[in-house]
CSV table of C-alpha atoms in Angstrom, one decimal:
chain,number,residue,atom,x,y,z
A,1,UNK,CA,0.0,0.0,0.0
A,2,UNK,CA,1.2,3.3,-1.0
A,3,UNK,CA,1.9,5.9,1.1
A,4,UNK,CA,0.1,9.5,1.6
A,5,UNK,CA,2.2,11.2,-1.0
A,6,UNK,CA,1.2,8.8,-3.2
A,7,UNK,CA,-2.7,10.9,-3.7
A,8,UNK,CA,-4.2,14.0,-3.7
A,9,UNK,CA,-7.7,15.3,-2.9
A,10,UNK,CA,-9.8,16.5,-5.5
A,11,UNK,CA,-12.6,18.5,-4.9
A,12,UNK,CA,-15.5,18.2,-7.5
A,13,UNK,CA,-17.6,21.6,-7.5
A,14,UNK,CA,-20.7,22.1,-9.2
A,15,UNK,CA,-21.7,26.1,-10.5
A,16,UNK,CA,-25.5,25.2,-9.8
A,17,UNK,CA,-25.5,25.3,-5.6
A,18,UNK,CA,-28.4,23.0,-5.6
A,19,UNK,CA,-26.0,20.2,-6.2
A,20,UNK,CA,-23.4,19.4,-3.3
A,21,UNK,CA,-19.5,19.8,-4.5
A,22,UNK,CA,-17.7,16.7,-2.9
A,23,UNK,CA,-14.1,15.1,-2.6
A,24,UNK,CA,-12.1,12.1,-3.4
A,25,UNK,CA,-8.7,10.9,-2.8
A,26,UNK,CA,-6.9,9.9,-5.8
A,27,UNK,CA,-3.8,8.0,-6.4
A,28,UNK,CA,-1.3,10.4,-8.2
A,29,UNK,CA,-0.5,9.5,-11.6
A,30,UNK,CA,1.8,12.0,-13.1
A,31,UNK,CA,3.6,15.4,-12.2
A,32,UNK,CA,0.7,17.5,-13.1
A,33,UNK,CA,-2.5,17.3,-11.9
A,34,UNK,CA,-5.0,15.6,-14.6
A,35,UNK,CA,-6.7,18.2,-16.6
A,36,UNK,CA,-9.4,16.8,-16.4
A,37,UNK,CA,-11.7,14.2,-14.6
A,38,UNK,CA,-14.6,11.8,-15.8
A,39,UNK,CA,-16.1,10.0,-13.1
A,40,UNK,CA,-19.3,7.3,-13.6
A,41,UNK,CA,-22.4,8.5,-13.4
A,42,UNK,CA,-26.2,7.6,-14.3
A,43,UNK,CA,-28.2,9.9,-16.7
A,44,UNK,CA,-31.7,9.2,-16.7
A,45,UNK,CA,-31.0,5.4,-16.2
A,46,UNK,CA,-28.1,5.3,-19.0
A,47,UNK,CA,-24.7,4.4,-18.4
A,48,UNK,CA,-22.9,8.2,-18.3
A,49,UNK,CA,-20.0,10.2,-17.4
A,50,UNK,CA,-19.8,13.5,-15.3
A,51,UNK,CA,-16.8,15.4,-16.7
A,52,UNK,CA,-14.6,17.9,-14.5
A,53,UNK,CA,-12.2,20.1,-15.7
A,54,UNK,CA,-9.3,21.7,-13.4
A,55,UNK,CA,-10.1,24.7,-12.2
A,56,UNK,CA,-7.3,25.4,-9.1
A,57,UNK,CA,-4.3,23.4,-9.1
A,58,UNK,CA,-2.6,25.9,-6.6
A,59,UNK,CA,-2.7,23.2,-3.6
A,60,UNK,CA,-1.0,20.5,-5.9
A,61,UNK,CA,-0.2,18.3,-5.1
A,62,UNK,CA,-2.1,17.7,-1.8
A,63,UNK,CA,-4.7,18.7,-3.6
A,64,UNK,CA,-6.7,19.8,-6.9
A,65,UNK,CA,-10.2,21.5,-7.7
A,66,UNK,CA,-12.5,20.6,-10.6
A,67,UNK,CA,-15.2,22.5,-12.2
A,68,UNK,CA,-18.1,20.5,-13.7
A,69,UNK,CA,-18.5,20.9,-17.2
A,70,UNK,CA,-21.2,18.2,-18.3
A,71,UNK,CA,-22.8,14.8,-18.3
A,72,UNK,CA,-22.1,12.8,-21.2
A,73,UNK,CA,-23.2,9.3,-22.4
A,74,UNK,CA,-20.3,6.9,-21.7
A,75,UNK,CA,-18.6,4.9,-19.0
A,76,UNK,CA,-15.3,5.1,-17.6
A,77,UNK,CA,-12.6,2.2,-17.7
A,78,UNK,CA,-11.0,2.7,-14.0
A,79,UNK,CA,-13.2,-0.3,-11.8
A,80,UNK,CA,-13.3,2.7,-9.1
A,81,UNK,CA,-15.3,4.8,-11.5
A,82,UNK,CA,-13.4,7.4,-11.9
A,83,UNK,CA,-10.8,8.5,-15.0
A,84,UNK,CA,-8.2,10.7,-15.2
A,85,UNK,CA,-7.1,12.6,-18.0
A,86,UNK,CA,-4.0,14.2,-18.5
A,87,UNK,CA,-4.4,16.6,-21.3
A,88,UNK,CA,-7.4,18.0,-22.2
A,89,UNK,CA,-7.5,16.6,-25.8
A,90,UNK,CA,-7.2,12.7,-24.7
């Protein structure tokens, strides 16, 4: 098992206040903080994807905050539901 330095908390925040923001810990996986983050979601009963996009990565790397962008159809291939992408392109 890995140790603290080995994740970082990334806070999920929504612009529409009626939804909660949340965190997660999440195993580090490169230099950078991911640019963005697509973690599994339902969308009117369909397999989906919430996408977050970095929005402060001034705490890096103990931590990391993501602005929702959008629900897409889609799932993610991580078994802990949860993707990270490095570059905003991939």
């Amino acid at each position: 098992m890995g140790d603290a330095n080995d994740s970082f908390v990334a806070v999920f925040l929504y612009p529409d206040e009626s939804v909660e923001s949340f965190s997660r810990s999440l195993p580090i996986v490169g230099s950078r903080p991911p640019a963005v983050i697509r973690a599994a979601a339902a969308f009117e009963g369909a397999a989906a994807v919430d996408v977050f996009r970095l929005a402060d990565a001034s705490a890096w790397p103990e931590a990391a905050a993501y602005l929702y962008e959008g629900t897409v159809p889609g799932t993610v291939e991580d078994g802990d539901g949860v993707e990270q992408v490095t570059t905003p392109d991939d």
